[in-house]
């Protein structure tokens, strides 16, 4: 079959796919016969344009589709039916898809768009259900993420600065080599903010649909996806008010701490895939040593019901700025330790950073590895030390908010991954 006929066949099939969905949905304006004709019209418009040399033919075809839509709406108005605007837009998009099929190297794009149109049309009830279940706070969280990503990020300068330059945003003079502390890049710092806030927002949106009825196991997973530290705080506080729930809190904290390692691997995969190869094995060891005790305890109380505490919006601008400053501070501290103390103190910086949270030290370490400023043999050890410090911090939080009984139990459970981490540092090469 000639390439032209192959492309026309693809255009026809894409039109049939969308037309089948519209026919099933009883759309009165266009259905299983009309949509293939629309995509074929788009393809023929491109063929005629290439042959006669005028892009006006494609525009004339588009105007023809618009005219059909206008006339169709006048007819439906006279019959007191409302076909809506979704089918109208789908007709216009599928005309463009039919035209795109005939463009060299764009076949895959056309197929992806045509399939997406069919999926969006088919899942109308589910999409409307999602919109109805999201409240004002949830939409605010999404829009704040848009603010962080699409408005703030593009205007930040993509160049390195040192501490002496960051306030004026004037880097080293032209021709001057970068200094050892010229590691602060506003654009990439905020990119790390976008990455972490995006991961937390994804967990937060999933929590909105499953949170209150998540149960113990899923509650730990969702809590870890949003913030394992915040989950530790919430469940530890509930334990002080209700000591019977201490075992539930233990399971959730252990599962949330396990998900923390998944966040670490996901962040490194985005920032430095090369580093991921050497980091995966030790992190998986810590993950299993945290997961297995948590699952063993969950098995004993699996029939117990539990509701998940309310999670906070992870896209607050203040929180994003605080994380950005923390990330920059950790990056600067690592650069200073490596330059001025010949690498001594890197583990200390990792430990201190891990006491607060894992994201900053993970991203800063991965960033330095990607820039060949830190060997992988040191980098994975820093991540392990930070993870151990984070467990110490969570145990302290559990003790302060949940009391001595919770502190003793969580300490015993955390000792398993802590000892495993110590063994990794001493024996793993």
One Martini backbone bead per residue (centre of mass of N, CA, C, O) as a GRO file, in nm:
protein
  429
    1UNK     BB    1   0.097   0.035   0.022
    2UNK     BB    2   0.074   0.351  -0.001
    3UNK     BB    3   0.139   0.610   0.204
    4UNK     BB    4  -0.120   0.768   0.146
    5UNK     BB    5  -0.320   0.536   0.213
    6UNK     BB    6  -0.225   0.494   0.500
    7UNK     BB    7  -0.302   0.775   0.603
    8UNK     BB    8  -0.602   0.760   0.529
    9UNK     BB    9  -0.660   0.517   0.709
   10UNK     BB   10  -0.587   0.650   0.976
   11UNK     BB   11  -0.790   0.882   0.959
   12UNK     BB   12  -1.039   0.700   0.950
   13UNK     BB   13  -0.995   0.548   1.219
   14UNK     BB   14  -0.998   0.796   1.402
   15UNK     BB   15  -1.282   0.885   1.322
   16UNK     BB   16  -1.424   0.621   1.411
   17UNK     BB   17  -1.351   0.632   1.707
   18UNK     BB   18  -1.495   0.900   1.775
   19UNK     BB   19  -1.769   0.830   1.640
   20UNK     BB   20  -1.839   0.592   1.821
   21UNK     BB   21  -1.859   0.753   2.082
   22UNK     BB   22  -2.079   0.957   1.985
   23UNK     BB   23  -2.289   0.745   1.915
   24UNK     BB   24  -2.308   0.626   2.203
   25UNK     BB   25  -2.381   0.926   2.323
   26UNK     BB   26  -2.597   1.060   2.135
   27UNK     BB   27  -2.493   1.260   1.922
   28UNK     BB   28  -2.662   1.470   1.697
   29UNK     BB   29  -2.431   1.609   1.512
   30UNK     BB   30  -2.217   1.360   1.537
   31UNK     BB   31  -2.070   1.048   1.413
   32UNK     BB   32  -1.963   0.758   1.254
   33UNK     BB   33  -1.964   0.917   0.970
   34UNK     BB   34  -1.864   1.212   1.016
   35UNK     BB   35  -1.573   1.189   1.135
   36UNK     BB   36  -1.428   1.049   0.897
   37UNK     BB   37  -1.492   1.285   0.701
   38UNK     BB   38  -1.334   1.498   0.853
   39UNK     BB   39  -1.051   1.368   0.844
   40UNK     BB   40  -1.047   1.344   0.533
   41UNK     BB   41  -1.067   1.644   0.478
   42UNK     BB   42  -0.800   1.718   0.609
   43UNK     BB   43  -0.622   1.540   0.427
   44UNK     BB   44  -0.718   1.656   0.149
   45UNK     BB   45  -0.631   1.946   0.201
   46UNK     BB   46  -0.328   1.883   0.204
   47UNK     BB   47  -0.306   1.756  -0.074
   48UNK     BB   48  -0.412   2.002  -0.233
   49UNK     BB   49  -0.206   2.203  -0.123
   50UNK     BB   50   0.046   2.055  -0.238
   51UNK     BB   51  -0.050   2.061  -0.540
   52UNK     BB   52  -0.151   2.386  -0.560
   53UNK     BB   53  -0.022   2.587  -0.354
   54UNK     BB   54  -0.238   2.634  -0.087
   55UNK     BB   55  -0.342   2.711   0.241
   56UNK     BB   56  -0.642   2.794   0.186
   57UNK     BB   57  -0.765   2.512   0.175
   58UNK     BB   58  -0.750   2.450   0.478
   59UNK     BB   59  -0.918   2.696   0.566
   60UNK     BB   60  -1.172   2.620   0.404
   61UNK     BB   61  -1.228   2.355   0.551
   62UNK     BB   62  -1.265   2.482   0.831
   63UNK     BB   63  -1.502   2.665   0.751
   64UNK     BB   64  -1.686   2.432   0.675
   65UNK     BB   65  -1.708   2.310   0.958
   66UNK     BB   66  -1.824   2.560   1.092
   67UNK     BB   67  -2.078   2.573   0.918
   68UNK     BB   68  -2.193   2.301   1.005
   69UNK     BB   69  -2.220   2.372   1.303
   70UNK     BB   70  -2.413   2.612   1.273
   71UNK     BB   71  -2.639   2.464   1.125
   72UNK     BB   72  -2.680   2.241   1.336
   73UNK     BB   73  -2.767   2.434   1.566
   74UNK     BB   74  -3.017   2.549   1.428
   75UNK     BB   75  -3.164   2.283   1.415
   76UNK     BB   76  -3.157   2.210   1.724
   77UNK     BB   77  -3.308   2.463   1.814
   78UNK     BB   78  -3.576   2.393   1.660
   79UNK     BB   79  -3.582   2.103   1.843
   80UNK     BB   80  -3.505   2.148   2.149
   81UNK     BB   81  -3.190   2.088   2.141
   82UNK     BB   82  -2.866   2.017   2.317
   83UNK     BB   83  -2.543   1.927   2.206
   84UNK     BB   84  -2.333   2.114   2.267
   85UNK     BB   85  -1.960   2.168   2.251
   86UNK     BB   86  -1.788   1.909   2.236
   87UNK     BB   87  -1.842   1.817   1.944
   88UNK     BB   88  -1.739   2.070   1.808
   89UNK     BB   89  -1.446   2.052   1.902
   90UNK     BB   90  -1.394   1.766   1.795
   91UNK     BB   91  -1.426   1.839   1.496
   92UNK     BB   92  -1.190   2.038   1.480
   93UNK     BB   93  -0.966   1.849   1.580
   94UNK     BB   94  -1.010   1.620   1.364
   95UNK     BB   95  -0.936   1.791   1.126
   96UNK     BB   96  -0.644   1.839   1.223
   97UNK     BB   97  -0.568   1.541   1.235
   98UNK     BB   98  -0.608   1.478   0.936
   99UNK     BB   99  -0.384   1.680   0.852
  100UNK     BB  100  -0.147   1.563   1.026
  101UNK     BB  101  -0.117   1.284   0.891
  102UNK     BB  102   0.019   1.420   0.616
  103UNK     BB  103   0.262   1.480   0.789
  104UNK     BB  104   0.572   1.450   0.830
  105UNK     BB  105   0.645   1.292   1.139
  106UNK     BB  106   0.314   1.319   1.258
  107UNK     BB  107   0.161   1.054   1.312
  108UNK     BB  108   0.194   1.010   1.620
  109UNK     BB  109   0.055   1.273   1.704
  110UNK     BB  110  -0.220   1.217   1.574
  111UNK     BB  111  -0.281   0.956   1.729
  112UNK     BB  112  -0.266   1.077   2.013
  113UNK     BB  113  -0.490   1.289   1.978
  114UNK     BB  114  -0.719   1.104   1.890
  115UNK     BB  115  -0.714   0.925   2.145
  116UNK     BB  116  -0.761   1.155   2.350
  117UNK     BB  117  -1.039   1.239   2.252
  118UNK     BB  118  -1.180   0.970   2.308
  119UNK     BB  119  -1.118   0.957   2.612
  120UNK     BB  120  -1.247   1.226   2.701
  121UNK     BB  121  -1.533   1.152   2.603
  122UNK     BB  122  -1.575   0.883   2.764
  123UNK     BB  123  -1.479   1.025   3.063
  124UNK     BB  124  -1.691   1.232   3.162
  125UNK     BB  125  -1.803   1.136   3.440
  126UNK     BB  126  -1.527   1.116   3.583
  127UNK     BB  127  -1.436   1.411   3.539
  128UNK     BB  128  -1.680   1.539   3.680
  129UNK     BB  129  -1.634   1.397   3.951
  130UNK     BB  130  -1.365   1.526   4.015
  131UNK     BB  131  -1.463   1.821   4.012
  132UNK     BB  132  -1.674   1.781   4.245
  133UNK     BB  133  -1.464   1.672   4.470
  134UNK     BB  134  -1.327   1.935   4.440
  135UNK     BB  135  -1.242   2.187   4.625
  136UNK     BB  136  -1.131   2.496   4.692
  137UNK     BB  137  -0.860   2.400   4.817
  138UNK     BB  138  -0.775   2.219   4.580
  139UNK     BB  139  -0.775   2.436   4.359
  140UNK     BB  140  -0.572   2.614   4.502
  141UNK     BB  141  -0.340   2.412   4.491
  142UNK     BB  142  -0.323   2.395   4.183
  143UNK     BB  143  -0.282   2.704   4.131
  144UNK     BB  144  -0.023   2.726   4.299
  145UNK     BB  145   0.137   2.537   4.117
  146UNK     BB  146   0.113   2.716   3.870
  147UNK     BB  147   0.259   2.954   3.991
  148UNK     BB  148   0.528   2.808   4.051
  149UNK     BB  149   0.571   2.702   3.747
  150UNK     BB  150   0.452   2.929   3.520
  151UNK     BB  151   0.553   3.210   3.663
  152UNK     BB  152   0.820   3.192   3.830
  153UNK     BB  153   1.026   3.008   3.680
  154UNK     BB  154   1.074   3.167   3.395
  155UNK     BB  155   1.205   3.441   3.546
  156UNK     BB  156   1.451   3.293   3.629
  157UNK     BB  157   1.779   3.269   3.647
  158UNK     BB  158   2.026   3.066   3.449
  159UNK     BB  159   2.260   3.096   3.697
  160UNK     BB  160   2.545   3.120   3.878
  161UNK     BB  161   2.599   3.178   4.231
  162UNK     BB  162   2.711   3.342   4.501
  163UNK     BB  163   2.677   3.482   4.806
  164UNK     BB  164   2.785   3.769   4.689
  165UNK     BB  165   2.553   3.767   4.436
  166UNK     BB  166   2.248   3.695   4.508
  167UNK     BB  167   2.128   3.981   4.576
  168UNK     BB  168   2.205   4.106   4.275
  169UNK     BB  169   2.227   3.894   4.033
  170UNK     BB  170   2.552   3.905   3.996
  171UNK     BB  171   2.784   3.748   3.867
  172UNK     BB  172   3.052   3.678   3.741
  173UNK     BB  173   3.265   3.798   3.555
  174UNK     BB  174   3.374   3.815   3.257
  175UNK     BB  175   3.605   3.540   3.244
  176UNK     BB  176   3.543   3.444   3.523
  177UNK     BB  177   3.577   3.200   3.722
  178UNK     BB  178   3.419   3.000   3.914
  179UNK     BB  179   3.355   2.952   4.224
  180UNK     BB  180   3.318   2.721   4.480
  181UNK     BB  181   3.023   2.881   4.563
  182UNK     BB  182   2.894   2.875   4.262
  183UNK     BB  183   2.576   2.703   4.320
  184UNK     BB  184   2.350   2.925   4.282
  185UNK     BB  185   2.043   2.851   4.112
  186UNK     BB  186   1.739   2.978   4.076
  187UNK     BB  187   1.610   2.792   3.866
  188UNK     BB  188   1.699   2.509   3.990
  189UNK     BB  189   1.586   2.555   4.267
  190UNK     BB  190   1.287   2.586   4.172
  191UNK     BB  191   1.273   2.315   4.028
  192UNK     BB  192   1.288   2.153   4.294
  193UNK     BB  193   1.029   2.266   4.406
  194UNK     BB  194   0.844   2.160   4.184
  195UNK     BB  195   0.903   1.862   4.224
  196UNK     BB  196   0.813   1.832   4.524
  197UNK     BB  197   0.534   1.961   4.502
  198UNK     BB  198   0.431   1.764   4.287
  199UNK     BB  199   0.449   1.507   4.457
  200UNK     BB  200   0.267   1.610   4.689
  201UNK     BB  201   0.017   1.679   4.517
  202UNK     BB  202  -0.040   1.396   4.417
  203UNK     BB  203  -0.092   1.279   4.700
  204UNK     BB  204  -0.319   1.481   4.778
  205UNK     BB  205  -0.526   1.408   4.558
  206UNK     BB  206  -0.552   1.112   4.634
  207UNK     BB  207  -0.642   1.166   4.926
  208UNK     BB  208  -0.917   1.307   4.852
  209UNK     BB  209  -1.038   1.013   4.755
  210UNK     BB  210  -0.915   0.815   5.017
  211UNK     BB  211  -0.846   0.918   5.301
  212UNK     BB  212  -1.086   0.858   5.513
  213UNK     BB  213  -1.094   0.542   5.364
  214UNK     BB  214  -0.800   0.406   5.355
  215UNK     BB  215  -0.673   0.303   5.596
  216UNK     BB  216  -0.380   0.194   5.710
  217UNK     BB  217  -0.203   0.133   5.461
  218UNK     BB  218  -0.295   0.366   5.270
  219UNK     BB  219  -0.238   0.589   5.473
  220UNK     BB  220   0.071   0.556   5.463
  221UNK     BB  221   0.110   0.603   5.163
  222UNK     BB  222  -0.022   0.886   5.145
  223UNK     BB  223   0.144   1.021   5.366
  224UNK     BB  224   0.421   0.976   5.223
  225UNK     BB  225   0.348   1.132   4.961
  226UNK     BB  226   0.320   1.401   5.106
  227UNK     BB  227   0.433   1.347   5.430
  228UNK     BB  228   0.603   1.178   5.668
  229UNK     BB  229   0.629   1.390   5.890
  230UNK     BB  230   0.332   1.484   5.902
  231UNK     BB  231   0.226   1.200   5.968
  232UNK     BB  232   0.371   1.166   6.235
  233UNK     BB  233   0.237   1.402   6.376
  234UNK     BB  234  -0.062   1.321   6.350
  235UNK     BB  235  -0.050   1.029   6.480
  236UNK     BB  236   0.088   1.104   6.746
  237UNK     BB  237  -0.131   1.295   6.851
  238UNK     BB  238  -0.360   1.083   6.851
  239UNK     BB  239  -0.225   0.891   7.061
  240UNK     BB  240  -0.246   1.075   7.309
  241UNK     BB  241  -0.566   1.074   7.298
  242UNK     BB  242  -0.532   0.749   7.191
  243UNK     BB  243  -0.361   0.475   7.296
  244UNK     BB  244  -0.494   0.245   7.119
  245UNK     BB  245  -0.359   0.377   6.842
  246UNK     BB  246  -0.050   0.304   6.839
  247UNK     BB  247  -0.034   0.075   6.627
  248UNK     BB  248  -0.144   0.235   6.396
  249UNK     BB  249   0.076   0.451   6.401
  250UNK     BB  250   0.315   0.263   6.349
  251UNK     BB  251   0.233   0.166   6.071
  252UNK     BB  252   0.205   0.437   5.926
  253UNK     BB  253   0.495   0.536   5.979
  254UNK     BB  254   0.639   0.301   5.837
  255UNK     BB  255   0.508   0.336   5.558
  256UNK     BB  256   0.582   0.634   5.517
  257UNK     BB  257   0.890   0.580   5.537
  258UNK     BB  258   0.898   0.401   5.286
  259UNK     BB  259   0.796   0.617   5.081
  260UNK     BB  260   1.039   0.802   5.110
  261UNK     BB  261   1.225   0.625   4.926
  262UNK     BB  262   1.061   0.666   4.672
  263UNK     BB  263   1.107   0.969   4.655
  264UNK     BB  264   1.409   0.954   4.628
  265UNK     BB  265   1.418   0.794   4.360
  266UNK     BB  266   1.241   0.986   4.194
  267UNK     BB  267   1.420   1.238   4.220
  268UNK     BB  268   1.683   1.115   4.103
  269UNK     BB  269   1.564   1.029   3.827
  270UNK     BB  270   1.532   1.329   3.736
  271UNK     BB  271   1.819   1.460   3.803
  272UNK     BB  272   2.006   1.160   3.823
  273UNK     BB  273   2.014   0.871   3.660
  274UNK     BB  274   2.309   0.780   3.707
  275UNK     BB  275   2.287   0.772   4.025
  276UNK     BB  276   2.061   0.555   4.055
  277UNK     BB  277   2.234   0.295   4.019
  278UNK     BB  278   2.393   0.331   4.304
  279UNK     BB  279   2.134   0.392   4.498
  280UNK     BB  280   1.919   0.166   4.489
  281UNK     BB  281   2.026  -0.064   4.666
  282UNK     BB  282   2.050   0.079   4.950
  283UNK     BB  283   1.756   0.184   4.953
  284UNK     BB  284   1.615  -0.092   4.934
  285UNK     BB  285   1.719  -0.199   5.198
  286UNK     BB  286   1.585   0.017   5.378
  287UNK     BB  287   1.298  -0.032   5.278
  288UNK     BB  288   1.270  -0.328   5.373
  289UNK     BB  289   1.347  -0.273   5.678
  290UNK     BB  290   1.080  -0.096   5.705
  291UNK     BB  291   0.846  -0.268   5.580
  292UNK     BB  292   0.837  -0.543   5.725
  293UNK     BB  293   0.759  -0.451   6.013
  294UNK     BB  294   0.503  -0.303   5.925
  295UNK     BB  295   0.355  -0.552   5.801
  296UNK     BB  296   0.361  -0.731   6.051
  297UNK     BB  297   0.187  -0.539   6.223
  298UNK     BB  298  -0.054  -0.512   6.027
  299UNK     BB  299  -0.145  -0.813   6.033
  300UNK     BB  300  -0.249  -0.792   6.335
  301UNK     BB  301  -0.444  -0.508   6.256
  302UNK     BB  302  -0.607  -0.519   5.973
  303UNK     BB  303  -0.918  -0.502   6.097
  304UNK     BB  304  -0.868  -0.222   6.170
  305UNK     BB  305  -0.999   0.084   6.189
  306UNK     BB  306  -0.911   0.395   6.000
  307UNK     BB  307  -0.857   0.736   5.999
  308UNK     BB  308  -0.745   1.009   5.822
  309UNK     BB  309  -0.592   1.278   5.856
  310UNK     BB  310  -0.570   1.589   5.773
  311UNK     BB  311  -0.431   1.739   5.497
  312UNK     BB  312  -0.215   1.962   5.374
  313UNK     BB  313  -0.129   2.202   5.169
  314UNK     BB  314   0.170   2.168   4.954
  315UNK     BB  315   0.151   2.476   4.783
  316UNK     BB  316   0.258   2.679   4.957
  317UNK     BB  317   0.454   2.950   4.914
  318UNK     BB  318   0.604   2.948   5.183
  319UNK     BB  319   0.699   2.652   5.168
  320UNK     BB  320   0.854   2.681   4.902
  321UNK     BB  321   1.058   2.891   5.001
  322UNK     BB  322   1.174   2.730   5.233
  323UNK     BB  323   1.279   2.497   5.060
  324UNK     BB  324   1.461   2.665   4.875
  325UNK     BB  325   1.646   2.764   5.105
  326UNK     BB  326   1.730   2.484   5.206
  327UNK     BB  327   1.855   2.382   4.947
  328UNK     BB  328   2.067   2.609   4.919
  329UNK     BB  329   2.206   2.560   5.191
  330UNK     BB  330   2.294   2.267   5.137
  331UNK     BB  331   2.456   2.322   4.880
  332UNK     BB  332   2.654   2.521   5.014
  333UNK     BB  333   2.758   2.331   5.237
  334UNK     BB  334   2.875   2.116   5.046
  335UNK     BB  335   3.072   2.300   4.895
  336UNK     BB  336   3.232   2.391   5.144
  337UNK     BB  337   3.320   2.111   5.246
  338UNK     BB  338   3.470   2.028   4.983
  339UNK     BB  339   3.672   2.274   4.968
  340UNK     BB  340   3.771   2.353   5.275
  341UNK     BB  341   3.757   2.023   5.392
  342UNK     BB  342   3.806   1.797   5.183
  343UNK     BB  343   3.504   1.660   5.243
  344UNK     BB  344   3.471   1.724   5.521
  345UNK     BB  345   3.132   1.707   5.648
  346UNK     BB  346   2.919   1.577   5.460
  347UNK     BB  347   2.777   1.389   5.664
  348UNK     BB  348   2.693   1.614   5.856
  349UNK     BB  349   2.511   1.763   5.661
  350UNK     BB  350   2.325   1.524   5.604
  351UNK     BB  351   2.227   1.482   5.893
  352UNK     BB  352   2.109   1.765   5.946
  353UNK     BB  353   1.912   1.760   5.706
  354UNK     BB  354   1.759   1.490   5.784
  355UNK     BB  355   1.618   1.606   6.042
  356UNK     BB  356   1.403   1.755   5.868
  357UNK     BB  357   1.453   1.644   5.556
  358UNK     BB  358   1.509   1.472   5.238
  359UNK     BB  359   1.488   1.651   4.980
  360UNK     BB  360   1.731   1.847   4.988
  361UNK     BB  361   1.967   1.637   5.001
  362UNK     BB  362   1.887   1.476   4.755
  363UNK     BB  363   1.894   1.703   4.536
  364UNK     BB  364   2.178   1.819   4.593
  365UNK     BB  365   2.333   1.558   4.546
  366UNK     BB  366   2.231   1.497   4.259
  367UNK     BB  367   2.329   1.761   4.136
  368UNK     BB  368   2.634   1.720   4.193
  369UNK     BB  369   2.660   1.459   4.033
  370UNK     BB  370   2.565   1.576   3.753
  371UNK     BB  371   2.828   1.791   3.782
  372UNK     BB  372   3.085   1.638   3.901
  373UNK     BB  373   3.110   1.732   4.230
  374UNK     BB  374   3.035   1.422   4.311
  375UNK     BB  375   3.079   1.121   4.414
  376UNK     BB  376   2.894   0.834   4.439
  377UNK     BB  377   3.033   0.706   4.692
  378UNK     BB  378   2.939   0.957   4.868
  379UNK     BB  379   2.641   1.009   4.801
  380UNK     BB  380   2.498   0.749   4.910
  381UNK     BB  381   2.595   0.792   5.202
  382UNK     BB  382   2.442   1.055   5.250
  383UNK     BB  383   2.159   0.940   5.213
  384UNK     BB  384   2.174   0.731   5.441
  385UNK     BB  385   2.232   0.928   5.671
  386UNK     BB  386   1.978   1.100   5.630
  387UNK     BB  387   1.777   0.870   5.679
  388UNK     BB  388   1.866   0.811   5.969
  389UNK     BB  389   1.806   1.096   6.076
  390UNK     BB  390   1.502   1.089   6.007
  391UNK     BB  391   1.434   0.866   6.208
  392UNK     BB  392   1.520   1.019   6.458
  393UNK     BB  393   1.318   1.250   6.420
  394UNK     BB  394   1.057   1.079   6.427
  395UNK     BB  395   1.099   0.961   6.707
  396UNK     BB  396   1.096   1.232   6.854
  397UNK     BB  397   0.813   1.318   6.765
  398UNK     BB  398   0.664   1.075   6.884
  399UNK     BB  399   0.751   1.130   7.179
  400UNK     BB  400   0.643   1.423   7.213
  401UNK     BB  401   0.335   1.355   7.108
  402UNK     BB  402   0.288   1.032   7.219
  403UNK     BB  403   0.503   0.937   7.409
  404UNK     BB  404   0.683   0.682   7.556
  405UNK     BB  405   0.551   0.438   7.427
  406UNK     BB  406   0.590   0.523   7.132
  407UNK     BB  407   0.893   0.563   7.144
  408UNK     BB  408   0.974   0.271   7.212
  409UNK     BB  409   0.844   0.132   6.962
  410UNK     BB  410   0.974   0.303   6.731
  411UNK     BB  411   1.266   0.242   6.808
  412UNK     BB  412   1.264  -0.062   6.759
  413UNK     BB  413   1.184  -0.044   6.458
  414UNK     BB  414   1.415   0.161   6.365
  415UNK     BB  415   1.663  -0.020   6.432
  416UNK     BB  416   1.666  -0.188   6.177
  417UNK     BB  417   1.745   0.030   5.961
  418UNK     BB  418   1.981   0.145   6.122
  419UNK     BB  419   2.159  -0.109   6.119
  420UNK     BB  420   2.155  -0.136   5.813
  421UNK     BB  421   2.293   0.136   5.754
  422UNK     BB  422   2.555   0.078   5.910
  423UNK     BB  423   2.634  -0.169   5.736
  424UNK     BB  424   2.655  -0.020   5.470
  425UNK     BB  425   2.879   0.184   5.550
  426UNK     BB  426   3.093  -0.051   5.623
  427UNK     BB  427   3.047  -0.272   5.362
  428UNK     BB  428   2.976  -0.103   5.127
  429UNK     BB  429   3.107  -0.047   4.773
   0.00000   0.00000   0.00000
